[in-house]
Amino acid sequence: MSIVSACAMDCGDCCSLIVDPETKKIKGNPRHPFTKGFCCRKGSRYFERLDAHDRIVTPLIREDGQFREADWDEALTLIADKLNPLLPTPEKILHARGHGYRGVIGDASKVFFKKLGTSALYGSVCDNTGIEASLRDFGDLQHNDPEDILNASRVINWGRDLARCSIHQLQLLHKARKNGTEVLTISPGGDDTAEFSDVNVIIRPGTDRFLAAAVLKLYLEAGDLNPWVLNRCANWPVLRGIIDGYKLSELTSMCEVSTADVEMIYDWYADTGNVATLISWGLQRHLYGGENVRFINALAMISGNIGISGGGAYYNVSSGRNLGKWDHLVMDHEPERRTFLQQDLGAELRRADPKVEFIWVDGFNIVNQVPDCLAVADAFRKPFVVCVEAFMNDTALTADVILPPALMLEREDAFGSFVHNYVHYCAKVVEPRGQCRPDHEVLRDLGARLDTPVTLPDTETMLEESLKKGGFSLEELRENGFVKAMHPYVAYEDMQFAHPDGLYRFPETLTPEPERDPDYPLQLLTLVRRKYLHSQIPEDDQRGTPTVWVSKQNPAWGPLNPAEEVYLVTPQGAMQVQMKTIDDLHPRAVIIRRGGWMKMGHNANVIIKPMNTDMGDGTAYYSQVCRLENR
Ligand SMILES: Nc1nc2c(c(=O)[nH]1)N[C@H]1C(S)=C(S)[C@@H](COP(=O)(O)OP(=O)(O)OC[C@H]3O[C@@H](n4cnc5c(=O)[nH]c(N)nc54)[C@H](O)[C@@H]3O)O[C@H]1N2
Ligand SMILES: Nc1nc2c(c(=O)[nH]1)N[C@H]1C(S)=C(S)[C@@H](COP(=O)(O)OP(=O)(O)OC[C@H]3O[C@@H](n4cnc5c(=O)[nH]c(N)nc54)[C@H](O)[C@@H]3O)O[C@H]1N2
Ligand SMILES: [Mo]
């Protein structure tokens, strides 16, 4: 018998799944308008993860440096003994929650530790730079319905490698192309965007704002500005002044795109027909990622493509926008909390006063996924660390106690997508393996053992309370597996923006890239893998030396002998790699696929320096400079 469930992994496609618990077959739900009957291999092979031979299925306690098995009672008693003396000074407790699992029941750990008033993380390792940029422009976070891309005459894709990060948006693009839509992709290259693009333009990583500004300059020179659009903007003269202050050749040299290509992109935007703009998450993982997004939005706006069908600028929407919170059932006020910047957690914990003495990590391979992760591993040595984790990854290895969670399909939840408008019910399909238990159940058990007990509502109440916001019935959601939330098909159709005056805002600065460092002339891009989500990679697939890809035009390619040991070197350190070439990659870019583990020698975050982006406390992973050398 097949059961409708949903994929809880951190991906905007957020598929509705049909799962057969007996045959362990998983496929995309054919009844779901966005999933359309197919899903990626991460979803369809999820039983490989549930049944993995190296999955942790009993609580583990560290003793004399080794992990030994324990039962829940022993593990939770030990944890409560450590936690209880710290409850009067909750800032000495840190809760670190990542992107590993989603859902309104999944929020239990956030509410639990907020109730205790513990320290928490701020900052973003994911999409917040682009979100903040979009909020500054539009006033809120909306885009056209994803299906509206079918109405575009042309799509300008700023960097999305859809074959990897979103196969359902890719399928929509394929369909649009069959109907005559043309696609132009701008990226540093070395990706698979050529398979769905009519034209590819290679850009120097991190510099999209200059390319967008160059195209805007051509609009100015052509005198081709729509007065109605300008009327809906608060600060056009400021942006105009910035663009007037640059020569076209200055802008093109900063993004390393030829004038002919800038003219072509101008034509793509300016010709008759509607143009949809896609904005990748990749281009905001740079020092000026926020400005990059804002200048691209500005171009979509000035070209008259905001507020129309077949146009629009797609960054993302909030996956939580259709679901309410249930925190108020547990607490009546927001406590003051000490916070630490997650992407610089090693240094933050070193500086912390008072010291953190207890850390609870769930759904976060934080010792792997944040920059300078060796510093995080170091900082985790002293405090008592509890890690709710299914695999012996870099974070689990630092723990004093590891608690095994029930994973997706072993427990129920509900969540939305950051790309489409459906809310999904993720049904429990199989029993949790071994002694694994859902995170909320573990917290319930722990909450009862605390000197000041924490009581969580039952899961039925969590779900019902959250669904109230969208007016959905839990019964219908369970029955159908998904419900659609209603949002305008075209965002900002009336050109009313969410700022108090209803007007759009342009960026008011255009910041130069830092000078290239002659000792580290290359730029390291740690991009997603097709087969896996972030660090959720089986150890068997991380054997040997990790690969980096460079262009044959890369200045390192000629002088280096790839047959000898090659090292990827940054001011933070070095790691051994094997070097391969790939066509059409920017000559100064080095690609490594992200998420590899430190313990396997595959983790580039060891040599990435913590750097903030210009907005939204995001992480500028891709501004990491590097070089390659034989040793
Ligand atoms: N298979 C798979 N899918 C995933 C994930 C995964 O781990 N694996 N993770 C999910 C999550 S949480 C997220 S946030 C998304 C991430 O999805 P993406 O942000 O799409 O992933 P990235 O690989 O970081 O970057 C995408 C592309 O941005 C381009 N890029 C980088 N810098 C620049 C630039 O300066 N300018 C331009 N124009 N392009 C640039 C790169 O060439 C890269 O191909 O994917 C989600 N989907
Ligand atoms: N160098 C570099 N690093 C990056 C990025 C980059 O561009 N470059 N981008 C980053 C991005 S976009 C993101 S979103 C982050 C992602 O970073 P993380 O949030 O750490 O994501 P994962 O690596 O998927 O790790 C999630 C963990 O949650 C566990 N998990 C799964 N389900 C459950 C559950 O139900 N309960 C519990 N307790 N645990 C569960 C999984 O086993 C997994 O180990 O990484 C960032 N790291
Ligand atoms: Mo992400």
XYZ file of C-alpha atoms and ligand atoms in Angstrom:
726
model
C 0.000 0.000 0.000
C 1.382 3.386 -0.967
C 1.274 6.382 1.317
C 1.436 10.057 0.351
C 4.234 11.756 2.233
C 6.664 14.579 1.454
C 10.352 15.332 1.319
C 11.554 17.258 4.363
C 15.030 17.919 3.022
C 16.148 21.511 2.722
C 15.298 22.066 -0.925
C 12.807 24.421 -2.519
C 11.251 21.751 -4.742
C 9.875 20.220 -1.547
C 8.404 17.191 -3.306
C 5.172 15.399 -2.576
C 6.131 11.714 -2.460
C 4.387 8.392 -2.928
C 6.044 5.869 -0.657
C 5.546 2.132 -0.569
C 6.821 0.909 2.814
C 6.951 -2.728 1.692
C 8.920 -2.401 -1.519
C 10.661 0.745 -0.197
C 9.981 2.487 -3.480
C 9.646 6.260 -3.438
C 8.453 8.317 -6.372
C 7.168 11.803 -7.009
C 3.425 12.251 -6.575
C 1.774 12.430 -10.034
C -1.229 14.267 -8.555
C 0.927 17.095 -7.246
C 0.963 20.059 -9.645
C 4.599 20.990 -8.938
C 6.122 17.555 -8.258
C 4.399 16.130 -11.365
C 5.254 12.505 -10.673
C 9.038 12.660 -10.376
C 11.624 13.393 -7.726
C 15.414 13.484 -7.527
C 17.605 10.589 -6.466
C 18.076 12.071 -2.980
C 14.353 11.569 -2.427
C 13.821 8.356 -4.368
C 16.731 6.691 -2.572
C 15.952 7.939 0.896
C 15.570 4.373 2.190
C 19.288 3.958 1.552
C 19.761 6.571 4.239
C 17.186 5.098 6.594
C 18.661 1.607 6.212
C 22.324 2.653 6.024
C 24.637 0.214 7.781
C 26.426 3.053 9.531
C 23.340 4.848 10.830
C 23.359 5.496 14.576
C 20.345 3.721 16.050
C 21.009 3.737 19.807
C 22.006 6.557 22.140
C 25.789 6.740 22.533
C 27.735 8.082 25.505
C 31.379 9.020 25.333
C 33.477 7.261 27.935
C 37.268 7.434 28.058
C 37.288 8.890 24.565
C 35.174 6.064 23.067
C 31.459 5.907 22.374
C 29.488 3.148 24.077
C 25.842 2.259 23.647
C 23.352 3.357 26.262
C 19.595 3.338 26.704
C 17.478 6.487 26.583
C 16.991 6.627 30.321
C 20.695 6.632 31.054
C 21.474 9.135 28.303
C 18.703 11.551 29.272
C 19.475 11.277 33.001
C 23.072 12.184 32.269
C 21.986 15.112 30.101
C 19.497 16.375 32.720
C 22.228 16.160 35.378
C 24.424 18.426 33.255
C 21.601 20.776 32.290
C 19.860 21.285 35.652
C 22.694 23.145 37.426
C 22.921 25.495 34.404
C 19.223 26.425 34.250
C 19.664 29.517 36.484
C 22.345 30.788 34.025
C 20.813 29.772 30.693
C 23.294 31.857 28.689
C 25.806 29.079 29.446
C 23.665 26.709 27.378
C 23.788 26.985 23.569
C 21.223 25.639 21.150
C 22.439 25.167 17.564
C 19.798 24.168 15.065
C 20.518 23.809 11.322
C 18.739 23.008 8.084
C 18.740 19.214 8.440
C 15.041 18.773 9.034
C 12.060 21.049 8.634
C 8.496 21.320 9.803
C 6.243 22.786 12.437
C 6.775 19.825 14.780
C 10.457 20.110 13.932
C 10.311 23.576 15.509
C 10.051 21.875 18.916
C 13.751 22.223 19.678
C 13.709 25.946 18.886
C 10.740 26.513 21.197
C 12.153 24.265 23.929
C 15.456 26.137 24.211
C 13.829 29.521 23.758
C 11.620 28.694 26.727
C 14.765 27.979 28.742
C 16.213 31.317 27.559
C 19.456 29.717 26.373
C 22.015 31.257 24.053
C 21.211 30.835 20.361
C 22.772 31.414 16.953
C 22.223 34.302 14.570
C 23.512 34.860 11.064
C 22.914 32.695 8.021
C 24.827 30.044 6.109
C 22.163 29.895 3.419
C 19.906 32.456 1.767
C 19.532 35.439 4.085
C 21.683 37.885 2.134
C 19.387 37.660 -0.868
C 16.319 37.767 1.356
C 17.474 40.973 3.015
C 18.317 42.430 -0.416
C 14.828 41.598 -1.708
C 13.208 43.043 1.419
C 15.101 46.294 0.934
C 13.934 46.464 -2.693
C 10.348 45.235 -2.596
C 9.550 45.597 1.099
C 8.572 41.954 1.384
C 9.381 38.588 -0.143
C 7.213 37.533 -3.062
C 7.667 36.276 -6.577
C 5.390 35.230 -9.417
C 3.996 31.711 -9.345
C 6.748 29.353 -10.526
C 4.496 28.170 -13.382
C 4.323 31.739 -14.699
C 7.757 31.210 -16.195
C 5.852 29.412 -18.973
C 4.547 32.841 -19.995
C 7.994 34.388 -20.407
C 9.366 35.215 -23.852
C 12.857 35.086 -22.431
C 14.415 33.957 -19.155
C 17.618 35.507 -17.853
C 19.048 33.063 -15.373
C 21.593 34.666 -13.070
C 23.479 31.598 -11.930
C 20.957 28.889 -11.073
C 22.396 25.474 -11.846
C 18.917 23.974 -12.041
C 20.086 20.511 -13.032
C 21.526 20.266 -9.520
C 19.512 22.490 -7.220
C 15.956 22.267 -8.584
C 14.937 19.669 -11.143
C 11.296 20.782 -11.113
C 12.138 24.350 -12.063
C 14.364 22.785 -14.700
C 11.452 20.790 -16.060
C 9.368 23.966 -16.255
C 12.161 25.629 -18.219
C 12.348 22.681 -20.614
C 8.623 22.999 -21.194
C 8.893 26.772 -21.706
C 11.698 26.275 -24.214
C 9.582 23.825 -26.198
C 7.076 26.658 -26.523
C 9.730 29.058 -27.755
C 11.015 30.705 -24.562
C 14.724 31.525 -24.833
C 17.109 31.190 -21.900
C 20.320 33.089 -21.220
C 22.457 32.028 -18.243
C 25.073 34.182 -16.550
C 27.399 32.232 -14.249
C 31.080 31.605 -13.556
C 30.555 28.403 -15.588
C 31.788 24.870 -15.003
C 28.148 23.949 -14.352
C 25.438 22.182 -16.340
C 23.512 25.283 -17.309
C 24.417 24.868 -21.004
C 21.989 21.962 -21.250
C 19.031 24.292 -20.712
C 20.378 27.615 -22.016
C 20.458 29.099 -25.511
C 23.300 31.409 -24.533
C 25.839 31.282 -21.678
C 27.790 34.289 -20.428
C 30.703 33.707 -18.084
C 31.167 36.246 -15.319
C 33.857 36.849 -12.734
C 32.382 35.336 -9.527
C 30.929 37.853 -7.105
C 30.528 40.735 -9.545
C 26.987 40.494 -10.936
C 26.184 43.965 -9.616
C 28.596 45.509 -12.135
C 27.118 43.568 -15.030
C 23.586 44.575 -14.036
C 24.802 48.164 -13.628
C 26.404 48.021 -17.091
C 23.109 46.918 -18.636
C 21.318 49.664 -16.708
C 23.814 52.118 -18.182
C 22.765 51.057 -21.675
C 19.158 51.730 -20.669
C 20.213 55.218 -19.605
C 22.163 55.819 -22.788
C 19.222 54.684 -24.894
C 16.930 57.019 -22.947
C 14.729 53.989 -22.782
C 13.125 54.490 -19.378
C 9.499 53.860 -18.613
C 8.113 56.893 -16.718
C 5.370 54.808 -15.095
C 7.991 52.458 -13.636
C 10.150 55.335 -12.394
C 7.068 56.807 -10.785
C 6.765 53.706 -8.625
C 10.341 54.039 -7.301
C 11.424 56.123 -4.336
C 15.042 56.814 -5.193
C 15.801 56.511 -8.892
C 17.991 59.678 -8.975
C 20.419 58.082 -6.519
C 20.877 54.940 -8.613
C 21.093 57.023 -11.742
C 23.846 59.113 -10.143
C 25.808 55.979 -9.263
C 25.564 54.608 -12.795
C 26.385 57.969 -14.372
C 29.528 57.992 -12.245
C 30.964 54.944 -14.011
C 32.126 54.493 -17.596
C 30.738 51.422 -19.304
C 34.275 50.117 -19.717
C 34.859 50.373 -15.953
C 31.785 48.317 -15.214
C 32.584 45.678 -17.821
C 36.162 45.346 -16.633
C 34.987 44.767 -13.050
C 32.744 41.867 -14.020
C 35.044 40.700 -16.825
C 32.188 40.484 -19.322
C 32.742 41.909 -22.805
C 30.870 44.985 -24.020
C 29.367 42.846 -26.788
C 27.873 40.507 -24.167
C 26.559 43.439 -22.127
C 24.874 44.741 -25.273
C 23.428 41.314 -25.918
C 21.997 41.107 -22.379
C 20.558 44.593 -22.844
C 18.851 43.387 -26.030
C 17.487 40.349 -24.213
C 15.916 42.592 -21.601
C 14.851 45.395 -23.950
C 13.340 43.520 -26.921
C 9.580 43.117 -27.069
C 8.170 40.351 -24.899
C 8.328 39.655 -21.185
C 11.507 38.622 -19.425
C 11.662 36.540 -16.247
C 14.767 36.925 -14.070
C 16.046 34.005 -11.975
C 18.486 34.819 -9.180
C 20.654 32.027 -7.785
C 21.556 31.589 -4.155
C 25.137 31.237 -5.311
C 25.624 34.867 -6.276
C 24.698 36.101 -2.795
C 27.373 33.980 -1.064
C 29.894 36.728 -1.801
C 31.101 39.778 0.138
C 28.724 42.025 -1.815
C 26.102 39.369 -2.472
C 23.337 41.670 -1.258
C 24.278 44.371 -3.751
C 24.498 41.713 -6.460
C 20.887 40.730 -5.839
C 19.738 44.341 -5.538
C 21.269 45.419 -8.867
C 19.712 42.439 -10.635
C 16.321 43.286 -9.109
C 16.872 46.903 -10.215
C 17.416 45.721 -13.779
C 14.263 43.594 -13.695
C 12.416 46.684 -12.441
C 13.854 49.254 -14.876
C 13.296 46.919 -17.815
C 9.593 46.968 -16.943
C 9.419 43.323 -15.975
C 8.177 43.595 -12.399
C 4.460 43.198 -11.795
C 3.756 41.433 -15.090
C 3.009 37.877 -16.093
C 5.953 36.216 -17.810
C 8.282 38.624 -16.009
C 9.225 38.983 -12.365
C 12.403 38.442 -10.383
C 12.603 35.063 -8.672
C 14.786 34.817 -5.594
C 12.696 32.910 -3.097
C 9.662 33.164 -0.855
C 9.504 32.277 2.825
C 8.762 28.601 3.360
C 7.044 29.581 6.607
C 4.693 32.138 5.118
C 1.698 29.824 5.044
C 2.144 28.359 8.516
C 1.710 29.926 11.935
C 3.760 29.418 15.063
C 2.732 27.572 18.197
C 5.370 29.074 20.538
C 2.709 31.043 22.424
C 1.266 27.792 23.725
C 4.500 27.305 25.661
C 5.570 30.838 26.565
C 3.992 34.234 26.918
C 7.009 36.411 26.123
C 10.187 36.377 24.039
C 13.115 36.046 26.449
C 16.301 38.067 26.025
C 18.956 35.673 24.707
C 22.666 35.838 24.158
C 23.451 35.119 20.501
C 26.534 33.974 18.624
C 27.276 34.508 14.937
C 27.013 30.988 13.517
C 29.466 31.453 10.663
C 32.185 32.513 13.085
C 31.204 30.211 15.909
C 34.720 29.074 16.760
C 35.919 32.608 17.535
C 32.588 33.569 19.092
C 32.799 30.732 21.621
C 36.442 31.472 22.358
C 35.519 35.065 23.240
C 32.310 34.182 25.122
C 32.052 35.424 28.677
C 30.636 33.600 30.549
C 31.787 30.468 28.751
C 29.277 28.134 27.168
C 29.204 24.904 29.153
C 26.499 22.905 27.411
C 25.660 22.675 23.683
C 22.647 20.968 22.089
C 22.958 20.498 18.326
C 20.170 19.129 16.171
C 19.804 18.953 12.391
C 23.096 20.758 11.941
C 26.457 19.396 10.909
C 27.856 22.632 12.223
C 31.391 21.391 12.797
C 31.406 20.708 9.070
C 29.310 23.391 7.401
C 30.497 26.706 8.784
C 33.766 28.411 7.827
C 36.865 27.758 9.929
C 35.229 24.603 11.190
C 38.396 23.393 12.925
C 37.943 26.314 15.326
C 34.395 25.091 15.975
C 35.632 21.568 16.651
C 38.129 23.069 19.116
C 35.488 25.183 20.813
C 33.284 22.100 21.237
C 35.972 20.280 23.264
C 35.284 21.796 26.678
C 31.487 22.142 26.873
C 29.220 19.124 27.291
C 27.929 18.524 23.769
C 24.720 16.680 22.927
C 24.211 15.971 19.252
C 20.921 14.625 17.915
C 22.304 13.021 14.780
C 21.923 9.898 12.688
C 25.477 9.610 11.332
C 28.976 9.780 12.771
C 29.804 13.029 10.981
C 32.198 15.792 12.031
C 29.741 17.223 14.556
C 28.715 13.889 16.076
C 32.403 13.142 16.610
C 32.690 16.104 18.995
C 29.720 15.016 21.137
C 29.607 13.662 24.661
C 26.225 12.137 23.988
C 24.724 11.285 20.594
C 20.965 10.807 20.434
C 19.560 9.010 17.375
C 16.632 10.851 15.736
C 13.782 9.301 13.788
C 14.272 10.658 10.275
C 11.902 11.759 7.533
C 9.269 9.054 6.745
C 9.691 7.713 10.311
C 7.656 10.570 11.825
C 5.035 13.059 10.733
C 5.293 16.795 10.129
C 4.012 19.640 7.946
C 5.946 22.325 6.068
C 5.996 24.692 3.109
C 8.419 25.387 0.275
C 10.629 28.387 -0.452
C 9.808 28.057 -4.158
C 6.126 27.075 -4.530
C 2.845 27.642 -2.699
C 1.937 24.182 -1.409
C 1.924 23.104 2.218
C 2.827 19.448 2.621
C 2.009 16.731 5.061
C 4.974 14.479 5.636
C 3.357 11.263 6.778
C 5.007 8.665 8.926
C 5.459 5.676 6.651
C 7.656 3.296 8.628
C 8.563 2.789 12.272
C 11.795 4.459 13.405
C 14.781 2.143 13.228
C 16.281 0.676 16.387
C 15.852 3.025 19.302
C 15.523 6.159 17.156
C 12.913 8.642 18.346
C 11.486 11.868 16.882
C 13.271 14.978 18.169
C 10.140 16.347 19.856
C 9.645 13.131 21.812
C 13.216 13.247 23.084
C 12.704 16.846 24.201
C 9.423 15.971 25.910
C 11.211 13.289 27.885
C 14.067 15.631 28.742
C 11.675 18.477 29.612
C 10.048 16.309 32.274
C 13.439 15.673 33.891
C 14.317 19.347 34.323
C 14.132 21.184 37.663
C 11.890 23.684 35.893
C 10.040 21.277 33.609
C 9.242 22.237 30.016
C 6.025 20.850 28.615
C 5.441 20.804 24.865
C 1.965 20.578 23.347
C 1.079 17.302 21.664
C 1.851 17.043 17.957
C -1.814 17.277 16.983
C -2.003 20.681 18.665
C 1.261 21.856 17.079
C -0.055 20.954 13.634
C -3.515 22.415 14.142
C -2.216 25.649 15.611
C 0.200 26.114 12.702
C -2.421 25.411 10.053
C -4.780 28.054 11.427
C -2.857 30.840 9.694
C -3.673 29.534 6.226
C -7.139 28.338 7.238
C -6.229 24.742 6.339
C -7.806 21.705 7.955
C -5.460 19.063 9.276
C -7.884 16.418 8.128
C -7.768 17.642 4.540
C -4.000 17.993 4.644
C -3.593 14.434 5.909
C -6.096 13.096 3.457
C -4.646 14.785 0.387
C -0.997 15.078 1.387
C -0.854 18.742 0.376
C -2.924 21.925 0.215
C -2.355 25.015 -1.889
C -1.968 28.407 -0.267
C -3.385 31.242 -2.286
C -1.002 33.998 -3.339
C -1.230 36.369 -6.288
C -0.119 34.610 -9.476
C 1.791 37.763 -10.386
C 3.663 39.485 -7.574
C 3.265 43.273 -7.261
C 0.822 43.381 -10.192
C -0.474 46.769 -9.108
C 3.121 48.011 -8.629
C 2.330 48.549 -4.962
C 5.354 47.535 -2.926
C 5.422 46.660 0.732
C 7.340 49.720 1.932
C 5.184 52.200 3.876
C 4.982 54.548 0.865
C 4.221 51.682 -1.531
C 7.308 52.508 -3.614
C 10.220 50.359 -4.785
C 13.757 51.060 -3.500
C 16.987 50.906 -5.514
C 20.396 50.159 -4.009
C 22.272 53.316 -3.075
C 25.821 51.977 -3.147
C 27.906 50.060 -5.679
C 30.917 48.702 -3.835
C 34.120 47.781 -5.687
C 35.523 44.267 -5.360
C 38.619 44.058 -3.150
C 41.912 44.085 -5.080
C 43.079 40.625 -6.142
C 45.704 39.272 -3.767
C 48.720 38.290 -5.916
C 49.521 35.453 -3.480
C 46.000 34.023 -3.744
C 44.813 34.951 -7.229
C 41.996 32.358 -7.488
C 38.509 32.177 -6.018
C 37.054 29.086 -4.341
C 33.445 28.142 -5.140
C 32.049 25.419 -2.872
C 28.993 24.372 -4.871
C 26.170 21.892 -4.216
C 26.435 18.288 -5.356
C 23.872 16.702 -7.560
C 23.666 13.404 -5.670
C 23.555 14.601 -2.080
C 22.164 17.270 0.140
C 24.968 19.253 1.717
C 26.975 17.015 4.048
C 24.546 14.083 3.966
C 27.017 12.012 1.996
C 27.816 8.346 2.675
C 31.387 7.835 3.822
C 31.942 5.354 1.007
C 31.510 8.177 -1.483
C 34.227 10.249 0.156
C 37.192 7.952 -0.317
C 40.373 9.165 -1.976
C 41.463 12.697 -2.646
C 38.742 15.289 -3.273
C 38.529 16.830 -6.731
C 38.728 20.473 -7.721
C 37.843 21.678 -11.196
C 39.623 24.482 -13.031
C 39.589 25.885 -16.525
C 42.494 25.096 -18.882
C 42.950 28.888 -18.952
C 43.456 28.947 -15.197
C 46.887 30.436 -14.450
C 47.560 27.432 -12.177
C 46.897 24.813 -14.836
C 49.978 25.378 -17.007
C 52.712 25.430 -14.324
C 51.291 22.627 -12.171
C 51.819 18.945 -12.642
C 48.480 17.273 -11.870
C 50.229 13.919 -11.610
C 52.081 15.125 -8.500
C 50.429 16.027 -5.204
C 48.346 19.177 -5.613
C 47.286 21.382 -2.714
C 44.449 23.866 -2.490
C 45.870 26.658 -0.356
C 44.229 29.642 1.344
C 45.562 31.956 4.047
C 43.720 29.624 6.481
C 45.499 26.431 5.482
C 45.869 23.802 2.804
C 44.178 20.590 1.704
C 45.267 17.959 -0.739
C 43.143 17.745 -3.865
C 43.234 16.281 -7.329
C 42.874 18.779 -10.123
C 40.693 18.246 -13.174
C 39.810 20.598 -15.963
C 36.358 21.570 -17.050
C 35.273 23.629 -20.044
C 33.848 27.115 -19.900
C 34.760 27.932 -16.321
C 35.989 31.404 -15.396
C 39.823 31.259 -15.484
C 40.196 32.369 -11.867
C 37.509 30.142 -10.375
C 38.182 26.856 -8.585
C 35.166 24.602 -8.001
C 34.928 22.043 -5.226
C 31.673 20.313 -4.373
C 30.624 21.109 -0.824
C 29.666 19.014 2.206
C 32.622 16.596 2.260
C 33.674 15.583 5.763
C 36.693 16.764 7.680
C 37.335 13.262 8.956
C 37.578 12.093 5.335
C 39.870 14.994 4.326
C 37.114 16.349 2.075
C 35.945 19.479 3.853
C 36.850 22.817 2.268
C 35.345 24.719 5.202
C 38.548 23.956 7.092
C 40.341 26.457 4.848
C 37.522 28.978 4.407
C 37.720 32.135 6.502
C 34.570 33.412 8.240
C 33.450 36.473 6.290
C 30.110 38.239 6.396
C 28.216 39.389 3.357
C 27.045 42.969 3.080
C 23.472 42.268 4.221
C 21.410 39.896 6.299
C 24.417 38.525 8.241
C 25.041 36.009 5.470
C 28.226 34.031 4.864
C 30.575 35.036 2.043
C 31.880 31.493 1.402
C 32.566 32.211 -2.286
C 34.762 35.241 -1.664
C 37.431 32.898 -0.317
C 40.665 33.477 -2.207
C 43.000 30.577 -2.903
C 45.819 29.182 -5.030
C 46.828 25.727 -6.209
C 50.343 24.392 -5.833
C 52.456 21.251 -6.059
C 54.249 20.298 -2.865
N 21.374 18.439 -5.185
C 21.276 19.376 -4.234
N 20.272 20.274 -4.303
C 20.163 21.249 -3.358
C 21.057 21.314 -2.260
C 22.108 20.329 -2.211
O 22.943 20.300 -1.282
N 22.175 19.383 -3.202
N 20.921 22.281 -1.318
C 19.696 23.042 -1.247
C 19.922 24.318 -0.533
S 19.829 24.394 1.172
C 20.197 25.448 -1.182
S 20.484 26.907 -0.308
C 20.210 25.482 -2.635
C 21.543 26.018 -3.074
O 21.495 26.102 -4.412
P 22.443 27.053 -5.220
O 22.651 28.349 -4.555
O 21.886 27.036 -6.586
O 23.780 26.302 -5.120
P 25.216 26.802 -5.294
O 25.901 25.611 -5.826
O 25.666 27.389 -4.021
O 25.225 27.974 -6.335
C 24.513 27.871 -7.590
C 25.234 28.384 -8.739
O 25.585 29.733 -8.508
C 26.619 30.027 -9.395
N 27.363 31.166 -8.906
C 28.266 31.209 -7.914
N 28.760 32.462 -7.782
C 28.142 33.211 -8.722
C 28.227 34.583 -9.091
O 28.958 35.357 -8.509
N 27.431 34.996 -10.105
C 26.599 34.171 -10.771
N 25.846 34.671 -11.761
N 26.499 32.864 -10.450
C 27.251 32.401 -9.436
C 27.482 28.789 -9.437
O 28.034 28.623 -10.701
C 26.525 27.661 -9.051
O 26.344 26.775 -10.115
O 20.057 24.216 -3.235
C 19.157 23.334 -2.623
N 19.151 22.146 -3.454
N 31.640 25.840 2.057
C 30.311 26.000 2.069
N 29.593 25.540 3.112
C 28.248 25.716 3.114
C 27.585 26.365 2.051
C 28.390 26.850 0.974
O 27.874 27.429 0.021
N 29.736 26.641 1.017
N 26.225 26.510 2.043
C 25.465 26.111 3.108
C 24.022 25.985 3.037
S 23.180 26.647 1.716
C 23.347 25.343 3.999
S 21.633 25.322 3.948
C 24.069 24.688 5.131
C 23.499 23.334 5.482
O 24.158 22.823 6.578
P 23.435 21.791 7.553
O 22.215 22.430 8.107
O 24.454 21.290 8.499
O 22.951 20.664 6.546
P 23.379 19.160 6.364
O 24.796 19.052 5.989
O 22.369 18.604 5.461
O 23.256 18.537 7.818
C 22.027 18.369 8.444
C 22.132 17.224 9.426
O 20.824 17.001 9.970
C 20.650 15.614 10.155
N 19.206 15.305 10.189
C 18.386 14.967 9.173
N 17.123 14.767 9.628
C 17.136 14.992 10.954
C 16.128 14.928 11.982
O 14.969 14.639 11.762
N 16.544 15.222 13.256
C 17.826 15.566 13.546
N 18.129 15.868 14.811
N 18.794 15.592 12.594
C 18.457 15.322 11.323
C 21.360 14.985 8.982
O 21.731 13.651 9.264
C 22.548 15.919 8.774
O 23.720 15.470 9.353
O 25.438 24.489 4.818
C 26.112 25.602 4.362
N 27.518 25.262 4.169
Mo 20.860 26.375 1.916
